[in-house]
Coordinates of C-alpha atoms in Angstrom, one line a residue:
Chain A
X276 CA -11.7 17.8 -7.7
X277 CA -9.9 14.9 -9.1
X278 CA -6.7 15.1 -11.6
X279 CA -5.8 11.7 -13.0
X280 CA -2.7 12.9 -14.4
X281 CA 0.0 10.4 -16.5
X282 CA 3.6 11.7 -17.5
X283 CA 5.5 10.2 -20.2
X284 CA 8.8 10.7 -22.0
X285 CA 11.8 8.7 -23.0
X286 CA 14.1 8.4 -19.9
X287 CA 16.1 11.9 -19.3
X288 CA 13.5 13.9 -20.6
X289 CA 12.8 14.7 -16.9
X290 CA 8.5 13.4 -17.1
X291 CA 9.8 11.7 -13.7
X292 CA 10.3 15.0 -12.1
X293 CA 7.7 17.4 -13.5
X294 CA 5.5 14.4 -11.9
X295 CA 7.2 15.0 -8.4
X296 CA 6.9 18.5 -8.6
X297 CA 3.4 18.2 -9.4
X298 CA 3.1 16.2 -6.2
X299 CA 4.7 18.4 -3.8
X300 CA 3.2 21.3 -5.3
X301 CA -0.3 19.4 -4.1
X302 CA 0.9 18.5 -0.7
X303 CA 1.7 22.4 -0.5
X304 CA -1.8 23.0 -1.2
X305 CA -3.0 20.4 1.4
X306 CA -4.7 17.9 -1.9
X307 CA -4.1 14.0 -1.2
X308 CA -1.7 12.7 -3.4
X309 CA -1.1 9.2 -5.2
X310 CA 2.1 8.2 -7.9
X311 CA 2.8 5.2 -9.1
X312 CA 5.7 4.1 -11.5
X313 CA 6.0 1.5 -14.4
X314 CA 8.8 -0.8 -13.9
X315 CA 11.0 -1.3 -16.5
X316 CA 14.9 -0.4 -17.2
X317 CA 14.2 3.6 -17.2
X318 CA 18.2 4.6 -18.2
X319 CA 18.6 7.0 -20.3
X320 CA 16.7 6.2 -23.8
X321 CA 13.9 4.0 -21.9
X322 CA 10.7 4.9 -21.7
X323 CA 9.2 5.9 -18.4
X324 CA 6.2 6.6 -17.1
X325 CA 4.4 8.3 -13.7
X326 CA 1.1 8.3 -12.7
X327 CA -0.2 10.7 -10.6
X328 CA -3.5 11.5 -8.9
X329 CA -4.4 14.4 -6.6
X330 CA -7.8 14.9 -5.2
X331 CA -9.2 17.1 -2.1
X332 CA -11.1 13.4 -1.2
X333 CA -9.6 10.3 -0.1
X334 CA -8.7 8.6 -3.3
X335 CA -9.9 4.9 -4.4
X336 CA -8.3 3.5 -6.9
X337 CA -4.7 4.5 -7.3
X338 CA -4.1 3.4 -10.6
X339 CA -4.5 5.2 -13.9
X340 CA -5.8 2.7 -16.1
X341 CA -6.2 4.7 -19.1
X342 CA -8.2 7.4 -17.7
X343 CA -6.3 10.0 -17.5
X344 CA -7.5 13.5 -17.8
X345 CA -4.3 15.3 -18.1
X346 CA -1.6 13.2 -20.0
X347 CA 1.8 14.7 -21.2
X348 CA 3.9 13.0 -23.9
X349 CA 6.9 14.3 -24.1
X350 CA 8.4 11.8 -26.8
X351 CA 7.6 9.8 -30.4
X352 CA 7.8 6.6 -28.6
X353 CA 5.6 7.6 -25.3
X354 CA 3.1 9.7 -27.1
X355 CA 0.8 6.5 -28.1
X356 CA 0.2 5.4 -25.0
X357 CA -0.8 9.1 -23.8
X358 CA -3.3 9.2 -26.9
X359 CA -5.2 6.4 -25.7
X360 CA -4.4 7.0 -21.9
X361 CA -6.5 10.1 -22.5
X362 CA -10.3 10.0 -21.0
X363 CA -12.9 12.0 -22.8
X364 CA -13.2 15.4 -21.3
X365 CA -9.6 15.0 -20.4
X366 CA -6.3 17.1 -22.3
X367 CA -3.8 15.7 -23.8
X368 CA -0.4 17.3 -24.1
X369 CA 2.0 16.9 -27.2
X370 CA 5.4 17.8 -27.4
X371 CA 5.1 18.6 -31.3
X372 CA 9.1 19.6 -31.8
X373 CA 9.5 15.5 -31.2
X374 CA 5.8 13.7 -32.3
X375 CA 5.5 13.2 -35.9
X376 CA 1.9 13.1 -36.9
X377 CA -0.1 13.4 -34.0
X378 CA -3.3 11.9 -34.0
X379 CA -6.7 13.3 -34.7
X380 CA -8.0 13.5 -30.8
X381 CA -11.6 12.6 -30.5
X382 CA -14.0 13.4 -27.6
X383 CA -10.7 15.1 -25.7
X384 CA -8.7 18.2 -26.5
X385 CA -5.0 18.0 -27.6
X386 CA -2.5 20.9 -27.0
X387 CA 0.1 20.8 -29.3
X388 CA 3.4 22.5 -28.1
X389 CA 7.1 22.6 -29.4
X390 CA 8.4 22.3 -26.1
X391 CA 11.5 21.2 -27.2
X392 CA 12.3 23.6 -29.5
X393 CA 11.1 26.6 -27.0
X394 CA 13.5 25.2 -24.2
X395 CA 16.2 25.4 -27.0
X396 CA 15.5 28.7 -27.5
X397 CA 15.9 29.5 -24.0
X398 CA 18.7 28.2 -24.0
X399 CA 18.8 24.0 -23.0
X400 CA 16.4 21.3 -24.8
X401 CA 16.9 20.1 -20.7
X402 CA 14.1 22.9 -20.2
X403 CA 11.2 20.8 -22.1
X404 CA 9.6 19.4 -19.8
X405 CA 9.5 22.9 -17.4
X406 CA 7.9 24.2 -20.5
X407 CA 5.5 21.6 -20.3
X408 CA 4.8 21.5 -16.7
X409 CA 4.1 25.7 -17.3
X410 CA 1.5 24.9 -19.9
X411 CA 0.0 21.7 -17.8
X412 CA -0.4 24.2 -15.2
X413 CA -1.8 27.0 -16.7
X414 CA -4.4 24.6 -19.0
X415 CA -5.8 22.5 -16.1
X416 CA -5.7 24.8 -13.1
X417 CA -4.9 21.9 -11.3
X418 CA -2.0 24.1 -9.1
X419 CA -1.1 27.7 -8.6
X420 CA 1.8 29.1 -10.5
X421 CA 3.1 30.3 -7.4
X422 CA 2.7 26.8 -6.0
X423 CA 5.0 25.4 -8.2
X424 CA 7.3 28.3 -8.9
X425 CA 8.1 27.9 -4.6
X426 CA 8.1 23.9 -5.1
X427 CA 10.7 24.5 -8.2
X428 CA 12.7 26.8 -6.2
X429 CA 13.0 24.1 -2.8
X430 CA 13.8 21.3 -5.2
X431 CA 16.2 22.5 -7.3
X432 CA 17.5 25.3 -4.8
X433 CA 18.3 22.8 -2.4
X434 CA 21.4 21.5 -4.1
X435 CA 21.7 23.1 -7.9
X436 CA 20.7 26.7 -7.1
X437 CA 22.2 28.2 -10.4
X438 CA 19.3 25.3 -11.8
X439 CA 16.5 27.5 -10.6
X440 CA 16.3 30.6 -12.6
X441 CA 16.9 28.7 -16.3
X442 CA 14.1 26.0 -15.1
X443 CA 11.6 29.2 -14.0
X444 CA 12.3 30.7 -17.2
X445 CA 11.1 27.5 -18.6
X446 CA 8.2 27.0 -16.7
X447 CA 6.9 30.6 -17.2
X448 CA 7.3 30.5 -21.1
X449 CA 5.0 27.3 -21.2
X450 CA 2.9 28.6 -18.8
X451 CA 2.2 32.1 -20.8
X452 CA 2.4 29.8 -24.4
X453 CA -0.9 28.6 -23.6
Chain B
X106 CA 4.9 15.8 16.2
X107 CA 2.9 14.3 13.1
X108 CA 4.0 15.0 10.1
X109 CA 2.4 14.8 6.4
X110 CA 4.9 12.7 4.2
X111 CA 4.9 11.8 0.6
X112 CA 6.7 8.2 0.3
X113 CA 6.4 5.0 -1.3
X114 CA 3.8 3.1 1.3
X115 CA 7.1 0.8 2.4
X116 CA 8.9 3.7 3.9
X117 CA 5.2 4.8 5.5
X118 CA 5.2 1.2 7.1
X119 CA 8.7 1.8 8.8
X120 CA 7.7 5.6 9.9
X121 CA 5.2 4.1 11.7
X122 CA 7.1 1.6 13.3
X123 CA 9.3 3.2 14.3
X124 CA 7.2 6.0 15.5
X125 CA 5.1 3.4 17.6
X126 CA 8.2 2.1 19.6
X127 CA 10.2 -0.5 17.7
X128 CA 13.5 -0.7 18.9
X129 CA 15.2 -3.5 17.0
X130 CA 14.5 -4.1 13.1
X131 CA 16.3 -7.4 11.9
X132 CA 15.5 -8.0 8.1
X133 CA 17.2 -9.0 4.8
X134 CA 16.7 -7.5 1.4
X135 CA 13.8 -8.6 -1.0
X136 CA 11.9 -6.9 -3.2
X137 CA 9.2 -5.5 -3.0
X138 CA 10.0 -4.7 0.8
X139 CA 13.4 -3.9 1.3
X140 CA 12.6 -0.4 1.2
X141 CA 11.6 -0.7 4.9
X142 CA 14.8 -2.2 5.8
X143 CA 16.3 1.1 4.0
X144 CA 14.3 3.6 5.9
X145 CA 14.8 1.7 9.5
X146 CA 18.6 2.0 8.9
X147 CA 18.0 5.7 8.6
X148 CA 15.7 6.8 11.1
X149 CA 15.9 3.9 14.1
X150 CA 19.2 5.7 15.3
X151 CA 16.9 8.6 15.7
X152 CA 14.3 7.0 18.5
X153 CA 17.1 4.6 20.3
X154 CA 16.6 1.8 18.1
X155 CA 18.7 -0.1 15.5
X156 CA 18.2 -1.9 12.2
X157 CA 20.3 -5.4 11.4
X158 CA 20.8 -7.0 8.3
X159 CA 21.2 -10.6 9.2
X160 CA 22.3 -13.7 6.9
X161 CA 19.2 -15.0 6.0
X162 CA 16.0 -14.7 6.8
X163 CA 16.0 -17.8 9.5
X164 CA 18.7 -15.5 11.0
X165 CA 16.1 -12.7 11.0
X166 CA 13.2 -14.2 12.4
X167 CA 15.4 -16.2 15.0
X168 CA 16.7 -12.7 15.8
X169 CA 13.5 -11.4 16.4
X170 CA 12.1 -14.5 18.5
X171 CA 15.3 -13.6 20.7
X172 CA 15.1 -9.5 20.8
X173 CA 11.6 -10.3 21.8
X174 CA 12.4 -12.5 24.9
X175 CA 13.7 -9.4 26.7
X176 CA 10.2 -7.8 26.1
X177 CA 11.6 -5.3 23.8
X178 CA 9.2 -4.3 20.7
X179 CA 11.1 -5.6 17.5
X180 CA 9.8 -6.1 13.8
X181 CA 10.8 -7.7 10.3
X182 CA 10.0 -6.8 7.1
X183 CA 9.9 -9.6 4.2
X184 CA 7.8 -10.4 1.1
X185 CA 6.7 -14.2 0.2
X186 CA 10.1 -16.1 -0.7
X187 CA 11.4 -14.6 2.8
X188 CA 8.0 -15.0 4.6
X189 CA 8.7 -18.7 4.0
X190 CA 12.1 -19.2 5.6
X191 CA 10.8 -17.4 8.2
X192 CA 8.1 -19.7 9.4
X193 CA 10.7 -22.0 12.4
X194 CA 10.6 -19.0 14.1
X195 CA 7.8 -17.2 13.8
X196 CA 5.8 -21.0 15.4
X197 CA 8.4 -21.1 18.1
X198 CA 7.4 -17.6 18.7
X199 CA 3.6 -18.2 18.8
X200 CA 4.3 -21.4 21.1
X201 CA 6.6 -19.4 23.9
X202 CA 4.0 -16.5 23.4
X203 CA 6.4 -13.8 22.2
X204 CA 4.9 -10.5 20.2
X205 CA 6.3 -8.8 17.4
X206 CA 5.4 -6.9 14.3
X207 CA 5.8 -8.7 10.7
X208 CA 5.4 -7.5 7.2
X209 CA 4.8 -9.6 4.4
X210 CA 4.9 -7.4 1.5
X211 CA 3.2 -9.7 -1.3
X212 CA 4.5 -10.7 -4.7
X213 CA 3.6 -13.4 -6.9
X214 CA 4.2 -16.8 -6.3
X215 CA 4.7 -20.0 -5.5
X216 CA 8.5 -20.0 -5.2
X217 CA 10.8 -17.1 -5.7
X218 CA 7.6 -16.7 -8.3
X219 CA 7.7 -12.6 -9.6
X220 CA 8.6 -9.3 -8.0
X221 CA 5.5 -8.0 -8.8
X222 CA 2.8 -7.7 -6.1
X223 CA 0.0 -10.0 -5.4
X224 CA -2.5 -11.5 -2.8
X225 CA -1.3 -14.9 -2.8
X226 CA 0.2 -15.2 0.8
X227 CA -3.5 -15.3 2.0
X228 CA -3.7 -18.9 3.2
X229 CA -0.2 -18.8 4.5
X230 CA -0.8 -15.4 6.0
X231 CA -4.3 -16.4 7.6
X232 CA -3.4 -20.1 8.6
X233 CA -0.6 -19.9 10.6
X234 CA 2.0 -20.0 8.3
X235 CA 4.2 -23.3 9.7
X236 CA 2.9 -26.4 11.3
X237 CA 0.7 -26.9 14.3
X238 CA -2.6 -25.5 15.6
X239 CA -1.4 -21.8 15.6
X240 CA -2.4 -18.0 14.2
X241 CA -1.2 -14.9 13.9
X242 CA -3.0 -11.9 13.8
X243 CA -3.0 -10.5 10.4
X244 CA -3.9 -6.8 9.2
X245 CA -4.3 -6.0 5.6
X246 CA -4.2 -2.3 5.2
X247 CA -5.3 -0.9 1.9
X248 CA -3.3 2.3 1.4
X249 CA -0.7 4.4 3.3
X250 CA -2.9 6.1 6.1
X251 CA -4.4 2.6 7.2
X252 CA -0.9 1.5 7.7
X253 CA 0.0 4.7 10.3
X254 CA -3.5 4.1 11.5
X255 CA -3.3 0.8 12.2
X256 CA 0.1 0.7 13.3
X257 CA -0.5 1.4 17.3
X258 CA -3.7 -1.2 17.5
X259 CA -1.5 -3.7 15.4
X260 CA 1.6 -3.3 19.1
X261 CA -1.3 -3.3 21.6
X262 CA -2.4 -6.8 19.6
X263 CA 1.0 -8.4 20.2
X264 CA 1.7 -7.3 23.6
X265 CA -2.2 -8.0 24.8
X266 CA -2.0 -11.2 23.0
X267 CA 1.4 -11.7 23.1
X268 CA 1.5 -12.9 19.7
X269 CA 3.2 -11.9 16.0
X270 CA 1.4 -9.7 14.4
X271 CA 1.3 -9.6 10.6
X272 CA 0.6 -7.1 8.4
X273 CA -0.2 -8.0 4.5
X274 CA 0.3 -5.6 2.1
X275 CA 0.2 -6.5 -1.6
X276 CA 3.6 -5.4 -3.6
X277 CA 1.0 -2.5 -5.8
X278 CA 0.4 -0.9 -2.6
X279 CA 3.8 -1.3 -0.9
X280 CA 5.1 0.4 -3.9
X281 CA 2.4 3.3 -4.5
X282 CA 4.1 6.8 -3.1
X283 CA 1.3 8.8 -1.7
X284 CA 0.4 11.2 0.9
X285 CA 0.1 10.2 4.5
X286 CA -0.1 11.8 7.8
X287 CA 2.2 9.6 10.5
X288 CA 1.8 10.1 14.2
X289 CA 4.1 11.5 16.9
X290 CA 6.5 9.3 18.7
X291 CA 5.4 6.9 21.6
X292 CA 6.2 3.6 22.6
X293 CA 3.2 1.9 22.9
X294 CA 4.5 -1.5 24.0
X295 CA 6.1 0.7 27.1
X296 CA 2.0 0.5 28.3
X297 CA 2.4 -3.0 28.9
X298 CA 4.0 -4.8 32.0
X299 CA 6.2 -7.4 30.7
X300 CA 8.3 -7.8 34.2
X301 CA 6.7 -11.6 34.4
X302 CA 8.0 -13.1 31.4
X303 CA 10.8 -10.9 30.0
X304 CA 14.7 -12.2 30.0
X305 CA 16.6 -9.3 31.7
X306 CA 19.8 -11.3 32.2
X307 CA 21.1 -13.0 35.1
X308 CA 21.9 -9.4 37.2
X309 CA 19.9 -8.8 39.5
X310 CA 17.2 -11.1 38.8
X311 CA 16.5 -13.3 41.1
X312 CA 13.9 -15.7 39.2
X313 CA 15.0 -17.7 36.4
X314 CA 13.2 -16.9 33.1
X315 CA 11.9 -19.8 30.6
X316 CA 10.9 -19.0 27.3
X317 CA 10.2 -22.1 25.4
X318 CA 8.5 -23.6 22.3
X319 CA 9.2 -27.0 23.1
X320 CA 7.0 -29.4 25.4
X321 CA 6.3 -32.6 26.4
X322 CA 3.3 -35.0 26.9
X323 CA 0.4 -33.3 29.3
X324 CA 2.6 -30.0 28.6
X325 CA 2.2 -29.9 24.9
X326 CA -1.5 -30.4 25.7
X327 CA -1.7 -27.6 27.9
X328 CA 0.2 -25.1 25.7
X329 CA -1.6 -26.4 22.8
X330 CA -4.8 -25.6 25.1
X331 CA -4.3 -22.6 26.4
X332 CA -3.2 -21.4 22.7
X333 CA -6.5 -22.0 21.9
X334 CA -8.2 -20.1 24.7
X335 CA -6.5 -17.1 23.1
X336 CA -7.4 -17.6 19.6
X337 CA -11.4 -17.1 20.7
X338 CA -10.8 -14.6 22.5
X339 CA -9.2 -13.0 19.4
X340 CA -11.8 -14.4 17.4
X341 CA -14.4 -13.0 19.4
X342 CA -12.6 -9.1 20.1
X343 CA -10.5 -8.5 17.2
X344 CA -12.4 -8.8 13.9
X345 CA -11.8 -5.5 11.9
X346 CA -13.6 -4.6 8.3
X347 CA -15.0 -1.5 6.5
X348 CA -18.4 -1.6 5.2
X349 CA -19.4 0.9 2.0
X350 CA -23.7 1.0 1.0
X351 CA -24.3 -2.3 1.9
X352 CA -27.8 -1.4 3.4
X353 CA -29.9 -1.6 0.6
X354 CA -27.4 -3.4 -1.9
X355 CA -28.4 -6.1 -4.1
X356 CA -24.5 -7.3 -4.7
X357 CA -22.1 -6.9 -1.9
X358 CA -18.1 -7.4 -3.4
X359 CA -16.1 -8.7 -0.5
X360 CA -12.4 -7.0 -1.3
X361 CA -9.2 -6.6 1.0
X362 CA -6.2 -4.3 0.2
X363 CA -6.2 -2.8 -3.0
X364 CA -9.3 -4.3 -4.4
X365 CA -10.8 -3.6 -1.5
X366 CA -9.3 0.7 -2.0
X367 CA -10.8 0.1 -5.6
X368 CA -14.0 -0.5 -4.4
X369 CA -14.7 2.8 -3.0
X370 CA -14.7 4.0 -6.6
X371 CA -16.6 0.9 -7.9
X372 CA -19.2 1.4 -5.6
X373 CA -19.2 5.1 -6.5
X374 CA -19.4 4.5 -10.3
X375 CA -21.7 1.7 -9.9
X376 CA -24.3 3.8 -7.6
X377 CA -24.2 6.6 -9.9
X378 CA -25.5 4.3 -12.4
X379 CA -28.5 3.4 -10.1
X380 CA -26.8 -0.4 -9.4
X381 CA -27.4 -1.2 -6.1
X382 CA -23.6 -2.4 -5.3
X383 CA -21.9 -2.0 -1.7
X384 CA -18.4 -3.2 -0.8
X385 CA -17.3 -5.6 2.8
X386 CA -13.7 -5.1 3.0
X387 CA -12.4 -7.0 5.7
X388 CA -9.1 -5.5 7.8
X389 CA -8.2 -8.3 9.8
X390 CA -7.9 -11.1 7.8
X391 CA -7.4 -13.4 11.0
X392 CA -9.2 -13.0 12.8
X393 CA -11.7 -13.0 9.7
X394 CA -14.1 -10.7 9.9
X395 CA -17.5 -13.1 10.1
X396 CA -19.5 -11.3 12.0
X397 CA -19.9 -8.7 8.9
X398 CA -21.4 -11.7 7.2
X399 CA -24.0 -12.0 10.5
X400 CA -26.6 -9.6 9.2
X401 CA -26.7 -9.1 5.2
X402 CA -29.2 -7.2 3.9
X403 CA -32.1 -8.9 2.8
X404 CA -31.6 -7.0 -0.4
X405 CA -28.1 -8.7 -1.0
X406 CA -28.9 -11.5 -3.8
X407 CA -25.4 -12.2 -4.4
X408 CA -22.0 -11.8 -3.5
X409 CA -18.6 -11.0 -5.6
X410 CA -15.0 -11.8 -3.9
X411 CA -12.1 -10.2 -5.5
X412 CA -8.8 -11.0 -5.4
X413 CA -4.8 -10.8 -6.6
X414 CA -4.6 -14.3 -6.7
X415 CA -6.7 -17.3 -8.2
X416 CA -9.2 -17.6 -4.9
X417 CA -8.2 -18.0 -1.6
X418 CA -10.0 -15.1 0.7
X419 CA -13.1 -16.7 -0.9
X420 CA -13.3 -19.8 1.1
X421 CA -13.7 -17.6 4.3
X422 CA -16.6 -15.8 2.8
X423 CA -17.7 -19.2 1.7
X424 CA -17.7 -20.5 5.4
X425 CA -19.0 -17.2 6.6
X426 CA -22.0 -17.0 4.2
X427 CA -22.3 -20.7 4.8
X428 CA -24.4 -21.2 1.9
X429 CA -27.4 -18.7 2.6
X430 CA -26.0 -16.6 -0.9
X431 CA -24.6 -17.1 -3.9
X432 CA -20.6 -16.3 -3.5
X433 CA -18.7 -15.5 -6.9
X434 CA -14.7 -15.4 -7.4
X435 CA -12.7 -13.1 -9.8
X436 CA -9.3 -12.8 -9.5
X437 CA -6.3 -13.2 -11.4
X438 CA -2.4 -12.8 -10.8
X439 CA 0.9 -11.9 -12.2
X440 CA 1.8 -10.3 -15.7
X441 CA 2.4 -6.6 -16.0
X442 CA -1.0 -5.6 -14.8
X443 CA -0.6 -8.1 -12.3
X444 CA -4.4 -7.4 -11.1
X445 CA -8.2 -7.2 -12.6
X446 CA -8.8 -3.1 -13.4
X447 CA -11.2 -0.9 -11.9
X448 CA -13.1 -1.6 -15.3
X449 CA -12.2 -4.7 -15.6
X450 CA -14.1 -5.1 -11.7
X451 CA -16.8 -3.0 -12.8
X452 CA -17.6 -5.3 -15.8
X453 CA -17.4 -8.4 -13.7
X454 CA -19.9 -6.8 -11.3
X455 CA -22.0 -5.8 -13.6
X456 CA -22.3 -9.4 -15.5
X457 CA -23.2 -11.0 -12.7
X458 CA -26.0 -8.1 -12.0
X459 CA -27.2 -9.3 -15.0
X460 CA -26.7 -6.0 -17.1

């Protein structure tokens, strides 16, 4: 089993941390785990991107050089670099309440959600990228829910517990959108 | 007791330092390694040791050479502009036979150069570093678990050798977070008698100690003599590398650090594709790792080095392959990919296969 997994949105969208919950949820479940980071002035606004790769082997190369089969944009500006980040076989995911014309995706699948506009609904646009991670999850299989319901719950519990049930919330209506 | 972490491969480095014994860190801030420094700070305390910021990096390494006089296991951490300044130090240390653990995490160079990582320190790294007729014993691990792996051999190299011993670690791989299993606590360097040459002070001790660099005449010759003794016996003993399908391969790519992690994959995609490929990727880079060269295949037609830089590990394949085979360079450094791409390696490989 090998995920080569990229996360992309504009700095603040939280990609950053659904990548880092991804990562501890595969530690939990005893997978190797690799993430690397671009470089680049990632305040608020900037783009930002994390890599990560888990695998029940010893992984080679730890870069993601666009072969990704699980890339998330979660903005306009990072969603190019996901479309052609994405390796055939591989999903891509789309936040649609933010990407204008997405393109036509060709020897991959593309799942189009309004993450943006569900975590609105729930009650904080904050909440995208929970929705996200719910649908990632559920799509790829790459963790258990309960994996990363218990990973959100140590994270976020540890010093923001009134942050935990809003961001479950999240992560369950992505995770049952799909 | 060991313990599975997920950190950036810099703060792995210092877990397994100080899990192997250091006491004393001296070390001043550079990128791409000054996340050891950070993460000594934090846990030293915790095993009876301490971590100094110094001045500059002469200060550090002329901290070291002093903590290591009194036979007490101390470390730096650096990256290429540091690695430099460092060198006074680091020759008297190999002339008064003093050990100590060094990391050079590499970034683009020459000069202050680019924070981004790199392979260039090779010839610095593997010939000496400063002047005279000295080495160091240099260990390039390629990803997190080869640096807590390697960790307790690289302390029994310093204090069986009494020598520096360097690690290389190319900024990409200092900076990768990833999964790693570090070790339990124990001082290695406690497993060595150092009573005959340590500084202990004056109490009590009723020799007096000389630790020096500096000699004269029929003395420089002997030091200079008895340096070299060592370096055979290092030669001889200490070469480490990896080998990956090399039995029946028809191309052999020669790769250290994170080319040479890349080529478990190359060699994977490669094979799947029925080319006969197999990877060398040496561990020690000093001592370098000839004796893999020894006995090639007699499928091996040719051979591919790869590198962050524009050709330097390549000259010891050249000498070690001494002609008998083809040896071909690809390498490039700097920009924002500051390295060739598994396809990019791949493509390269393939080329020269003729395909």
């Amino acid at each position: 089993m090998l995920f080569k997994c990229m996360f992309s949105g504009s700095g603040g969208q939280g990609s950053a941390l659904i990548a880092k919950i991804v990562c501890k949820g595969a530690m939990e479940e005893n997978l190797r785990v690799v993430m690397t980071q671009t470089y680049g002035i990632e305040q608020r606004g900037g783009d930002s991107t994390a890599f990560v790769i888990l695998s029940d082997e010893p992984i080679g190369s730890p870069i993601v050089e666009q072969d990704a089969n699980v890339a998330v944009g979660l903005s306009q500006t990072t969603y190019q670099s996901c479309f052609e980040g994405t390796c055939k076989g591989g999903v891509l995911f789309c936040n649609s309440s933010l990407v204008e014309n997405p393109g036509q995706e060709d020897g991959f699948e593309q799942v189009k959600l309004p993450v943006s506009d569900m975590a609105v609904e729930l009650g904080n646009v904050k909440g995208a990228n929970m929705v996200m991670l719910g649908a990632v999850v559920k799509k790829t299989g790459m963790l258990k829910k309960e994996t990363v319901e218990h990973v959100i719950e140590k994270l976020l519990g540890a010093k923001k517990p009134q942050l935990v049930e809003p961001n479950l919330k999240a992560f369950r209506a992505g995770y049952d959108a799909v | 007791m060991a313990e599975t972490l997920f950190c950036k491969n810099t703060e792995t480095f210092a877990e397994s330092l100080a899990r192997c014994g250091v006491k004393y860190h001296f070390a001043y801030p550079i990128t791409p390694a000054t996340d050891v420094m950070k993460r000594m700070a934090v846990i030293l305390p915790k095993y009876g040791g301490k971590m100094m910021q110094m001045e500059s990096e002469l200060a550090v390494s002329s901290a070291v050479a002093g903590a290591a006089c009194t036979g007490t296991l101390v470390a730096t951490s650096t990256s290429g502009p540091g690695f430099d300044l460092m060198q006074e130090a680091i020759g008297f240390m190999c002339g008064a036979d003093l050990p100590c653990i060094i990391l050079d995490s590499m970034r683009v160079g020459p000069g202050d150069g680019d924070i981004v990582g790199a392979q260039s320190d090779y010839y610095m790294a593997t010939r000496g570093g400063g002047h005279g007729d000295y080495r160091v014993p240099v260990l390039a691990p390629c990803e997190g678990q080869e640096i807590a792996d390697l960790m307790p051999h690289a302390v029994k190299l310093a204090y069986t050798y009494l020598t520096p011993v360097l690690f290389v670690i190319d900024g990409v791989t200092a900076q990768t977070t990833e999964t790693t299993t570090v070790p339990d606590y124990h001082d290695y360097s406690a497993e060595f008698d150092v009573s005959g040459w340590q500084y202990t002070g004056t109490e009590y001790h009723p020799k007096r100690a000389l630790i020096t660099g500096s000699y004269a005449h029929e003395d420089g010759y002997k030091m200079n003599e008895r340096l070299r003794a060592k370096y055979e016996v290092i030669r001889e003993k200490e070469q480490m590398w990896k080998e990956d399908s090399i039995e029946d391969a028809e191309m052999i790519v020669v790769a250290f650090g994170i080319h040479g992690r890349m080529c478990r994959d190359l060699v994977k995609k490669m094979r799947a594709d029925g080319k006969k490929v197999g990877c060398i990727r040496p561990v020690t880079l000093w001592p370098f790792p000839d004796k893999a060269f020894e006995k090639l295949p007699a499928s091996c037609r040719q051979i591919l080095v790869i590198e962050m830089n524009h050709g330097q590990m390549v000259d010891d394949v050249r000498l070690a392959v001494n002609g008998r085979l083809p040896v071909h360079f690809f390498g490039k450094t700097g920009g924002d990919t500051p390295m060739y791409t598994l396809r990019e390696m791949i493509a390269e490989t393939s080329r020269l296969m003729g395909e």
